[in-house]
Coordinates of C-alpha atoms in Angstrom, one line a residue:
M1 CA 105.2 3.8 -66.6
P2 CA 104.6 0.2 -67.9
F3 CA 102.0 -2.0 -66.4
R4 CA 103.1 -5.2 -64.6
S5 CA 101.6 -7.9 -66.7
D6 CA 98.5 -9.2 -68.4
R7 CA 95.8 -11.0 -66.4
W8 CA 96.7 -8.3 -63.9
W9 CA 93.6 -8.7 -61.8
R10 CA 94.9 -12.2 -60.6
H11 CA 97.5 -10.7 -58.2
A12 CA 96.7 -7.0 -58.2
V13 CA 96.4 -4.7 -55.1
I14 CA 93.3 -2.6 -55.8
Y15 CA 92.7 0.6 -54.0
Q16 CA 89.1 1.7 -53.5
V17 CA 88.6 5.4 -54.0
Y18 CA 85.3 6.8 -52.5
P19 CA 85.3 10.0 -54.5
R20 CA 83.2 12.1 -52.1
S21 CA 85.6 11.5 -49.3
F22 CA 89.0 11.2 -50.9
A23 CA 90.1 14.7 -51.8
D24 CA 88.3 18.0 -52.4
G25 CA 89.9 19.9 -55.3
N26 CA 87.5 22.9 -55.7
G27 CA 87.0 23.8 -52.0
D28 CA 83.3 23.0 -51.6
G29 CA 83.9 20.3 -48.9
I30 CA 83.1 17.4 -51.1
G31 CA 85.7 15.2 -52.7
D32 CA 85.9 15.4 -56.5
L33 CA 87.9 14.3 -59.6
A34 CA 90.2 17.3 -59.4
G35 CA 91.1 16.3 -55.9
I36 CA 91.9 12.7 -57.0
R37 CA 94.0 13.9 -59.8
T38 CA 96.2 15.9 -57.4
R39 CA 96.7 12.7 -55.3
L40 CA 97.7 10.3 -58.0
P41 CA 101.4 10.7 -57.1
Y42 CA 100.5 9.6 -53.5
L43 CA 98.7 6.5 -54.9
A44 CA 101.5 5.6 -57.2
E45 CA 104.1 6.0 -54.4
L46 CA 101.9 3.8 -52.1
G47 CA 102.5 0.9 -54.5
V48 CA 99.0 -0.2 -55.5
D49 CA 98.3 -1.6 -59.0
A50 CA 94.8 -0.3 -59.7
L51 CA 92.1 2.1 -58.5
W52 CA 88.5 1.3 -58.1
F53 CA 86.2 4.3 -58.2
S54 CA 82.9 4.2 -56.4
P55 CA 80.0 5.8 -58.4
W56 CA 80.7 9.2 -59.8
Y57 CA 77.6 9.4 -62.0
P58 CA 74.8 12.1 -61.9
S59 CA 72.6 11.3 -58.9
P60 CA 70.2 12.9 -56.4
M61 CA 72.5 11.2 -53.8
A62 CA 69.7 9.4 -51.9
D63 CA 72.3 6.6 -51.4
A64 CA 75.6 8.5 -51.9
G65 CA 75.6 8.1 -55.6
Y66 CA 74.3 4.4 -55.9
D67 CA 71.0 5.9 -57.1
I68 CA 72.1 6.7 -60.6
A69 CA 70.2 9.0 -63.0
D70 CA 72.7 8.7 -65.9
H71 CA 75.2 6.0 -66.3
R72 CA 77.2 7.8 -69.1
D73 CA 78.1 11.0 -67.3
I74 CA 79.7 12.6 -64.2
D75 CA 77.8 14.3 -61.4
P76 CA 78.7 18.0 -61.4
V77 CA 79.6 17.7 -57.7
F78 CA 82.5 15.6 -58.8
G79 CA 83.4 17.3 -62.1
T80 CA 82.9 16.5 -65.8
L81 CA 83.2 13.6 -68.2
A82 CA 86.2 15.3 -69.7
E83 CA 87.8 15.4 -66.3
A84 CA 87.1 11.7 -65.8
E85 CA 88.7 10.9 -69.1
A86 CA 91.7 13.0 -68.1
L87 CA 91.9 11.1 -64.7
L88 CA 91.9 7.8 -66.4
A89 CA 94.7 8.8 -68.8
E90 CA 96.8 10.3 -66.0
A91 CA 96.3 7.2 -63.9
H92 CA 97.6 5.1 -66.8
E93 CA 100.6 7.4 -67.1
A94 CA 101.3 6.8 -63.4
G95 CA 101.2 3.0 -63.9
L96 CA 97.7 2.7 -62.3
R97 CA 94.8 0.9 -63.8
S98 CA 91.2 2.0 -63.2
I99 CA 88.0 0.2 -62.4
V100 CA 84.6 1.8 -62.5
D101 CA 81.5 0.8 -60.6
V102 CA 78.5 -0.2 -62.6
V103 CA 75.2 -0.6 -60.7
P104 CA 72.8 -2.7 -62.7
N105 CA 70.2 -3.8 -60.2
H106 CA 68.6 -0.4 -59.9
C107 CA 68.7 3.3 -60.8
S108 CA 67.4 6.6 -59.4
T109 CA 63.8 7.6 -59.4
A110 CA 65.2 10.6 -61.3
H111 CA 66.4 8.4 -64.1
P112 CA 64.5 9.3 -67.3
W113 CA 63.2 5.7 -67.8
F114 CA 61.6 5.7 -64.3
V115 CA 60.2 9.2 -64.7
E116 CA 58.5 8.1 -68.0
A117 CA 57.3 4.9 -66.4
V118 CA 55.5 6.7 -63.6
A119 CA 53.9 9.1 -66.0
A120 CA 53.0 6.4 -68.5
G121 CA 50.8 4.4 -66.1
P122 CA 49.9 0.8 -65.7
G123 CA 50.3 -1.6 -68.6
S124 CA 52.8 0.7 -70.4
A125 CA 56.0 -0.5 -72.0
A126 CA 57.9 2.0 -69.9
R127 CA 56.8 0.3 -66.7
E128 CA 57.9 -3.1 -68.0
L129 CA 61.5 -1.9 -67.5
F130 CA 60.9 -2.0 -63.8
W131 CA 58.8 -4.2 -61.4
F132 CA 55.5 -2.4 -61.1
R133 CA 52.7 -4.4 -59.7
P134 CA 49.2 -3.9 -58.2
G135 CA 49.0 -4.2 -54.5
R136 CA 47.2 -6.8 -52.4
G137 CA 44.2 -6.2 -50.2
E138 CA 40.7 -5.0 -51.0
H139 CA 41.9 -1.7 -52.4
G140 CA 45.5 -2.6 -53.3
E141 CA 46.7 -1.0 -50.1
L142 CA 49.2 -3.8 -49.2
P143 CA 52.6 -4.4 -50.9
P144 CA 52.6 -7.2 -53.7
N145 CA 54.7 -9.5 -51.5
D146 CA 56.5 -9.7 -48.2
W147 CA 60.0 -8.7 -49.4
Q148 CA 61.9 -6.3 -47.2
S149 CA 64.4 -3.6 -48.3
I150 CA 68.0 -4.2 -47.4
F151 CA 67.9 -0.8 -45.9
G152 CA 64.9 -1.6 -43.7
G153 CA 61.2 -1.5 -44.2
P154 CA 59.2 -2.9 -47.2
A155 CA 60.8 -3.3 -50.5
W156 CA 57.8 -1.7 -52.2
T157 CA 56.6 1.9 -52.6
R158 CA 53.2 2.8 -53.9
T159 CA 52.7 5.3 -56.6
T160 CA 50.0 7.9 -56.7
N161 CA 47.6 8.2 -59.6
P162 CA 46.9 11.5 -61.3
D163 CA 43.6 11.7 -59.4
G164 CA 45.4 11.3 -56.0
T165 CA 44.3 7.7 -55.4
G166 CA 46.8 5.0 -54.7
G167 CA 48.4 3.4 -57.7
E168 CA 50.7 0.5 -58.5
W169 CA 53.6 -0.4 -56.3
Y170 CA 57.3 -0.6 -57.6
L171 CA 60.1 -2.8 -56.2
H172 CA 63.3 -1.5 -54.6
L173 CA 65.5 -3.9 -52.8
F174 CA 67.4 -0.8 -51.5
A175 CA 66.0 2.7 -50.8
P176 CA 62.6 3.9 -52.3
E177 CA 64.7 6.3 -54.5
Q178 CA 66.3 3.2 -56.1
P179 CA 63.8 1.3 -58.3
D180 CA 64.9 -2.1 -59.4
F181 CA 65.3 -2.8 -63.2
N182 CA 63.5 -5.7 -64.7
W183 CA 66.3 -7.8 -66.2
A184 CA 63.9 -10.0 -68.1
N185 CA 63.3 -7.0 -70.4
P186 CA 65.7 -7.1 -73.4
K187 CA 65.9 -3.4 -73.5
V188 CA 67.5 -3.3 -70.0
R189 CA 70.1 -5.9 -71.1
E190 CA 70.9 -3.9 -74.3
E191 CA 71.2 -0.7 -72.3
F192 CA 73.8 -2.1 -69.9
E193 CA 75.8 -3.7 -72.6
Q194 CA 76.1 -0.2 -74.2
I195 CA 77.0 1.3 -70.8
L196 CA 79.9 -1.2 -70.5
R197 CA 81.2 -0.3 -73.9
F198 CA 80.8 3.3 -73.2
W199 CA 83.3 3.1 -70.3
L200 CA 85.6 0.5 -71.9
D201 CA 85.9 2.8 -74.9
R202 CA 87.2 5.5 -72.5
G203 CA 89.9 3.3 -71.3
V204 CA 88.8 1.7 -68.0
D205 CA 90.6 -1.5 -67.2
G206 CA 87.8 -3.2 -65.3
I207 CA 84.1 -3.1 -64.3
R208 CA 83.0 -3.7 -60.7
I209 CA 79.4 -4.9 -60.6
D210 CA 77.5 -3.7 -57.6
S211 CA 75.1 -6.2 -56.0
A212 CA 75.9 -8.6 -58.7
A213 CA 73.7 -11.4 -57.5
L214 CA 70.4 -9.6 -57.2
L215 CA 69.5 -8.7 -60.7
C216 CA 67.2 -11.5 -61.8
K217 CA 64.0 -12.1 -59.7
D218 CA 61.6 -14.9 -59.8
P219 CA 58.8 -13.5 -62.2
E220 CA 56.1 -14.8 -59.8
L221 CA 57.6 -12.6 -57.0
P222 CA 56.7 -15.1 -54.4
D223 CA 56.7 -14.3 -50.7
F224 CA 59.7 -15.5 -48.8
A225 CA 57.3 -17.7 -46.8
A226 CA 56.4 -19.5 -50.1
G227 CA 59.5 -21.8 -49.7
D228 CA 62.1 -20.2 -51.8
P229 CA 64.6 -18.6 -49.3
D230 CA 66.3 -16.6 -52.0
P231 CA 64.0 -15.7 -55.0
Y232 CA 66.4 -13.3 -56.7
T233 CA 69.8 -14.8 -56.9
D234 CA 71.7 -17.5 -58.8
R235 CA 69.2 -17.9 -61.6
D236 CA 70.2 -19.2 -65.0
E237 CA 69.4 -16.0 -66.7
L238 CA 71.8 -14.1 -64.4
H239 CA 74.7 -16.4 -65.5
E240 CA 73.7 -15.8 -69.1
I241 CA 74.0 -12.0 -68.5
Y242 CA 77.4 -12.3 -67.1
R243 CA 78.6 -14.5 -69.9
S244 CA 77.5 -11.8 -72.4
W245 CA 79.3 -9.1 -70.3
R246 CA 82.5 -11.3 -70.1
A247 CA 82.4 -11.6 -73.9
I248 CA 82.3 -7.8 -74.1
T249 CA 85.2 -7.3 -71.8
D250 CA 87.1 -10.0 -73.6
E251 CA 86.7 -7.9 -76.8
Y252 CA 88.7 -5.1 -75.2
G253 CA 91.7 -7.3 -74.2
D254 CA 93.1 -7.1 -70.7
R255 CA 90.0 -6.0 -68.9
A256 CA 88.6 -7.3 -65.6
L257 CA 85.0 -8.1 -64.7
I258 CA 84.5 -8.1 -60.9
G259 CA 81.4 -8.9 -58.9
E260 CA 80.1 -7.9 -55.5
I261 CA 78.5 -11.1 -54.4
W262 CA 77.2 -11.6 -50.8
L263 CA 76.6 -15.3 -50.8
P264 CA 77.3 -17.7 -47.8
D265 CA 77.3 -20.8 -50.0
T266 CA 80.8 -21.2 -51.6
E267 CA 79.6 -23.5 -54.3
R268 CA 77.0 -21.0 -55.5
F269 CA 79.6 -18.2 -55.1
A270 CA 82.0 -20.0 -57.3
R271 CA 79.4 -20.5 -60.0
Y272 CA 79.8 -16.9 -60.9
L273 CA 83.6 -17.4 -61.5
R274 CA 83.5 -20.0 -64.2
R275 CA 85.8 -19.4 -67.1
D276 CA 83.3 -17.5 -69.2
E277 CA 81.8 -15.4 -66.4
L278 CA 83.3 -13.1 -63.8
H279 CA 87.1 -12.8 -63.4
Q280 CA 86.8 -12.4 -59.6
A281 CA 84.4 -11.6 -56.9
F282 CA 84.7 -10.0 -53.4
N283 CA 85.4 -12.4 -50.6
F284 CA 83.2 -11.2 -47.7
D285 CA 83.8 -14.3 -45.6
F286 CA 87.4 -13.1 -45.0
L287 CA 86.3 -9.6 -44.2
G288 CA 83.7 -10.8 -41.6
C289 CA 85.9 -13.5 -40.0
H290 CA 86.7 -13.6 -36.3
W291 CA 90.3 -12.6 -35.4
D292 CA 91.0 -16.2 -34.5
A293 CA 93.7 -18.5 -36.0
A294 CA 91.3 -21.5 -36.5
A295 CA 88.6 -19.4 -38.0
L296 CA 90.9 -17.6 -40.3
R297 CA 92.6 -20.8 -41.5
R298 CA 89.2 -22.4 -42.2
C299 CA 88.1 -19.2 -44.1
I300 CA 91.3 -19.2 -46.2
D301 CA 91.2 -22.9 -46.9
D302 CA 87.5 -22.7 -47.9
T303 CA 88.1 -19.7 -50.1
L304 CA 91.1 -21.2 -52.0
A305 CA 89.1 -24.5 -52.3
A306 CA 86.1 -22.7 -53.8
H307 CA 88.3 -20.8 -56.3
R308 CA 90.5 -23.6 -57.4
P309 CA 88.1 -25.7 -59.5
V310 CA 87.2 -22.6 -61.6
D311 CA 90.8 -21.3 -61.8
A312 CA 89.7 -17.9 -60.4
P313 CA 91.9 -15.7 -58.1
A314 CA 90.7 -15.3 -54.6
T315 CA 90.3 -11.8 -53.2
W316 CA 91.2 -10.6 -49.7
V317 CA 89.6 -7.4 -48.3
L318 CA 89.4 -6.0 -44.8
S319 CA 87.2 -2.9 -45.2
N320 CA 85.1 -1.0 -47.7
H321 CA 82.6 1.8 -47.9
D322 CA 79.8 -0.3 -46.5
V323 CA 81.3 -1.9 -43.4
V324 CA 82.8 -0.8 -40.1
R325 CA 86.5 -0.1 -40.5
H326 CA 88.6 -3.0 -39.3
V327 CA 90.7 -0.9 -36.9
T328 CA 87.5 -0.6 -34.9
R329 CA 86.2 -4.1 -35.5
Y330 CA 89.4 -5.8 -34.4
G331 CA 89.4 -3.8 -31.1
R332 CA 86.1 -5.3 -29.9
A333 CA 85.4 -8.4 -27.9
D334 CA 83.5 -9.8 -30.9
T335 CA 85.7 -9.1 -33.9
S336 CA 83.4 -10.6 -36.5
F337 CA 81.2 -8.6 -39.0
A338 CA 78.0 -9.3 -41.0
L339 CA 75.4 -7.1 -42.6
D340 CA 73.0 -8.0 -39.9
H341 CA 75.7 -7.9 -37.2
R342 CA 77.4 -4.5 -37.4
Q343 CA 77.7 -3.9 -33.6
H344 CA 77.6 -0.2 -33.9
R345 CA 79.0 1.6 -30.9
A346 CA 80.2 -1.6 -29.3
P347 CA 83.1 -0.8 -27.0
T348 CA 86.5 -1.0 -28.8
D349 CA 90.2 -0.8 -27.8
R350 CA 91.7 1.3 -30.6
M351 CA 95.3 0.4 -29.7
L352 CA 94.5 -3.3 -29.8
G353 CA 92.5 -2.8 -33.1
T354 CA 95.4 -1.0 -34.7
R355 CA 97.8 -3.7 -33.7
R356 CA 95.6 -6.4 -35.2
A357 CA 95.0 -4.3 -38.2
R358 CA 98.7 -4.0 -38.9
A359 CA 99.0 -7.8 -38.6
A360 CA 95.9 -8.3 -40.8
A361 CA 97.4 -6.1 -43.5
L362 CA 100.4 -8.4 -43.8
L363 CA 98.3 -11.5 -43.7
S364 CA 95.9 -10.3 -46.5
L365 CA 98.8 -9.1 -48.6
A366 CA 100.6 -12.4 -48.3
L367 CA 97.8 -14.6 -49.4
P368 CA 97.4 -15.9 -53.0
G369 CA 95.2 -13.8 -55.2
A370 CA 94.2 -10.1 -55.4
A371 CA 94.0 -7.8 -52.3
Y372 CA 91.8 -4.7 -51.9
V373 CA 92.7 -1.6 -49.8
Y374 CA 89.9 0.8 -48.9
Q375 CA 91.0 4.4 -48.7
G376 CA 92.3 5.2 -45.3
D377 CA 93.3 1.6 -44.5
E378 CA 96.8 2.6 -45.1
L379 CA 96.4 5.4 -42.6
G380 CA 94.9 3.2 -39.9
L381 CA 91.7 5.2 -39.8
P382 CA 89.1 4.0 -37.2
E383 CA 85.4 4.1 -37.7
V384 CA 84.0 7.5 -36.7
E385 CA 81.2 6.4 -34.4
E386 CA 80.5 9.8 -32.6
L387 CA 78.7 11.5 -35.5
A388 CA 75.7 13.5 -34.4
D389 CA 72.4 12.2 -35.8
E390 CA 71.7 15.4 -37.6
V391 CA 74.8 15.1 -39.8
R392 CA 74.2 11.5 -40.8
Q393 CA 73.2 11.0 -44.4
D394 CA 73.0 7.2 -44.9
P395 CA 69.5 6.0 -45.8
M396 CA 70.1 3.0 -43.5
F397 CA 70.1 5.4 -40.6
H398 CA 66.9 7.2 -41.6
R399 CA 65.0 4.1 -42.8
S400 CA 65.7 2.3 -39.5
G401 CA 64.6 5.2 -37.4
G402 CA 68.2 5.5 -36.1
A403 CA 68.3 1.8 -34.9
D404 CA 71.1 1.2 -37.5
V405 CA 73.5 4.2 -37.5
G406 CA 74.5 3.3 -41.0
R407 CA 77.8 3.6 -42.9
D408 CA 78.7 7.2 -42.6
G409 CA 81.4 6.4 -40.0
C410 CA 83.6 4.7 -42.6
R411 CA 83.0 7.4 -45.2
V412 CA 84.4 10.4 -43.3
P413 CA 86.7 12.5 -45.5
L414 CA 90.4 11.5 -45.4
P415 CA 93.0 13.5 -43.4
W416 CA 95.9 14.6 -45.6
A417 CA 97.8 17.2 -43.6
G418 CA 97.6 19.8 -40.7
R419 CA 96.6 19.8 -37.1
Q420 CA 92.9 20.3 -37.4
A421 CA 90.0 19.8 -39.7
P422 CA 89.7 19.7 -42.7
Y423 CA 93.3 18.3 -42.4
G424 CA 94.2 19.2 -46.0
F425 CA 91.0 17.5 -47.4
S426 CA 90.1 20.8 -49.1
P427 CA 92.6 23.2 -50.6
A428 CA 94.2 25.9 -48.5
G429 CA 92.0 29.0 -48.0
S430 CA 88.7 27.1 -48.4
D431 CA 86.0 28.0 -46.0
A432 CA 83.8 25.0 -46.7
T433 CA 83.5 22.3 -44.1
P434 CA 83.8 18.6 -45.1
W435 CA 80.5 17.0 -46.0
L436 CA 80.9 14.8 -42.9
P437 CA 82.8 16.2 -39.9
Q438 CA 86.3 14.8 -39.1
P439 CA 87.3 14.0 -35.5
A440 CA 89.4 16.4 -33.5
D441 CA 92.0 13.8 -32.8
W442 CA 93.0 12.8 -36.3
A443 CA 96.1 15.0 -36.6
A444 CA 98.5 12.1 -36.0
L445 CA 96.7 10.1 -38.6
T446 CA 97.3 12.4 -41.6
A447 CA 99.2 11.2 -44.5
Q448 CA 101.7 14.0 -43.9
A449 CA 102.3 13.1 -40.2
Q450 CA 102.8 9.4 -41.2
R451 CA 105.0 10.0 -44.3
D452 CA 108.3 10.2 -42.5
D453 CA 107.5 8.0 -39.5
P454 CA 109.0 4.5 -40.0
D455 CA 106.7 3.0 -37.5
S456 CA 103.5 4.4 -39.0
M457 CA 100.7 2.4 -40.7
L458 CA 101.4 4.2 -44.0
A459 CA 105.1 3.2 -43.8
L460 CA 104.1 -0.4 -43.2
Y461 CA 101.8 -0.5 -46.2
R462 CA 104.4 1.1 -48.4
R463 CA 107.0 -1.4 -47.4
A464 CA 104.6 -4.3 -47.7
L465 CA 103.4 -3.4 -51.1
A466 CA 107.0 -2.9 -52.3
I467 CA 108.0 -6.3 -51.0
R468 CA 104.9 -7.9 -52.5
R469 CA 105.7 -6.4 -55.9
A470 CA 109.3 -7.5 -55.9
T471 CA 108.7 -11.0 -54.6
P472 CA 108.0 -13.7 -57.4
E473 CA 106.6 -16.2 -54.9
L474 CA 103.7 -13.8 -54.2
H475 CA 102.7 -13.7 -57.9
D476 CA 101.5 -17.3 -58.1
D477 CA 98.6 -19.3 -56.5
R478 CA 100.4 -21.7 -54.2
L479 CA 100.1 -21.7 -50.5
D480 CA 101.5 -24.4 -48.1
W481 CA 100.6 -24.4 -44.4
L482 CA 103.5 -25.0 -42.0
D483 CA 103.4 -26.3 -38.5
A484 CA 102.7 -23.5 -36.1
P485 CA 102.3 -23.0 -32.3
P486 CA 98.7 -23.0 -31.1
G487 CA 96.9 -19.8 -31.9
A488 CA 99.3 -18.9 -34.8
L489 CA 99.2 -19.2 -38.5
T490 CA 102.3 -20.0 -40.6
F491 CA 102.5 -20.6 -44.3
R492 CA 104.9 -20.7 -47.2
R493 CA 104.6 -19.1 -50.6
G494 CA 106.7 -20.7 -53.2
A495 CA 110.3 -21.7 -52.4
G496 CA 111.3 -19.3 -49.7
F497 CA 108.7 -16.7 -48.6
G498 CA 107.0 -17.2 -45.2
C499 CA 104.3 -15.5 -43.3
V500 CA 103.6 -15.9 -39.6
V501 CA 100.7 -14.4 -37.7
N502 CA 100.4 -14.7 -34.0
L503 CA 96.8 -14.5 -32.8
A504 CA 97.6 -16.2 -29.4
A505 CA 97.9 -14.5 -26.1
A506 CA 101.6 -15.2 -25.7
P507 CA 104.7 -14.6 -27.9
V508 CA 105.6 -17.5 -30.3
P509 CA 108.9 -18.4 -31.9
L510 CA 109.6 -17.8 -35.6
P511 CA 110.3 -20.8 -37.8
T512 CA 113.8 -21.2 -39.1
H513 CA 114.6 -18.4 -41.5
T514 CA 117.5 -16.6 -43.1
A515 CA 116.0 -13.0 -42.9
V516 CA 113.1 -11.1 -41.4
L517 CA 111.6 -9.1 -44.4
L518 CA 109.0 -7.2 -42.5
T519 CA 107.1 -7.3 -39.2
S520 CA 103.8 -5.5 -38.2
G521 CA 105.4 -4.7 -34.8
P522 CA 108.7 -5.1 -33.1
L523 CA 109.9 -8.6 -32.1
A524 CA 110.4 -9.3 -28.4
D525 CA 113.7 -11.1 -27.8
G526 CA 113.4 -12.8 -31.1
L527 CA 109.8 -13.9 -30.5
L528 CA 106.7 -12.8 -32.3
P529 CA 104.4 -10.9 -29.9
P530 CA 100.6 -11.4 -29.8
D531 CA 98.6 -9.8 -32.6
T532 CA 101.7 -9.4 -34.7
A533 CA 102.7 -10.7 -38.1
A534 CA 106.1 -11.3 -39.8
W535 CA 107.3 -11.9 -43.4
L536 CA 110.3 -14.0 -43.6
R537 CA 112.8 -15.4 -46.0
L538 CA 112.7 -19.2 -45.2
R539 CA 115.5 -21.7 -45.6

């Protein structure tokens, strides 16, 4: 099947596959490459353009695979490198491009470089690949600075000398099992350039860079109290790294370089998207925005304004493997999201959240640029918040002493078919239970149950993606706002495509149109009900 066009990432719909939870092919209760391969027809039929695979590398799984021990192989729990190569080829045959996750900020404590560094001791060349430092205090008993881990607690862990005394400390912005690389070391840069080529040589169409803004630290490692509020982002050497990576991807032709960048400053965010750096970056402002017309319009305008000077495509995403699923978020009194504002277990109205999620899907897919769909979005899956503490695996839960329940609730294995768990996640006859338990009330949310239901979330996504692919106006970067009733958003794309989203408390009239292409819910006497969106053919 031929691909749609070059520069495909500018308007692609990219589906995130979290391998551990997508589909289990060998019956051990854990998703794997064999399972993904059996579901490629489903993904092609859904109508997405590309697949982004979360890490599948060898790992002790201290952070669900983001603690990588070998960047050039596949963890046996998922399969083999040969299976990965077959998956990439089969995806291409189905008309689906593939993006792999590269995690350059850190590795696993099981990585051979770190094992050697710990054994080699202070002052060794092996330790210069990481951030080893003596501690403060009379006996080095205090961390080298006041930096805190994103997962909670200090960002430093102390080593133990061969004689049992306390040794140097090493830096980890995430879990202790994820030591940070020292990107001032040329060997680190050379290694990752080779890793990029390794996967590009195997036919991947894009590279997604995890935690893309964290790599380069101030070599003085100052305390946050020293006056620099952000001593490890937006440094000149970081932009130099991404220019070199962009040069590599450009060698391979039509390849995408995509960054995960959590920055509130749009000007700093856009710096990474200059013509010789990243092709695109995730738009977390949109993901975290209130379900409110004024807030969303402001977010959309700011996003497009930030991307326009650097001629980069905007991206629109509602959920991913790190955030509370938007069906649940949109059912809360406070519909916003931030890393420090997760609102775990806040009361939620699932019916309201689902209605808003349907409208949000049409909004995100109608905006200029690329859109991301996290696995299960198309099924309307909610966050699974009732997981027992003993089954939770996220280090955020354990590092915070349970104060933060973590991200397991958005990572529960997908329901494919059947009336009870494992809902077709594992093959028939398997006795293994899924690695995270699935709710007892998911039977109506399976792909099989929704397949032939014209009113299902799956049917909505399929129709929307088909219309998006067939509508030329949705393949450019133009958006024009139209007059709209208070609490509603109305815009035109190109000559004749229109989108209306009603976020008000009462129905609103539709603008003059010649056809209704798609609605997220039924109209009421020709009016658009609250929390509903419509795609129109305008005059």
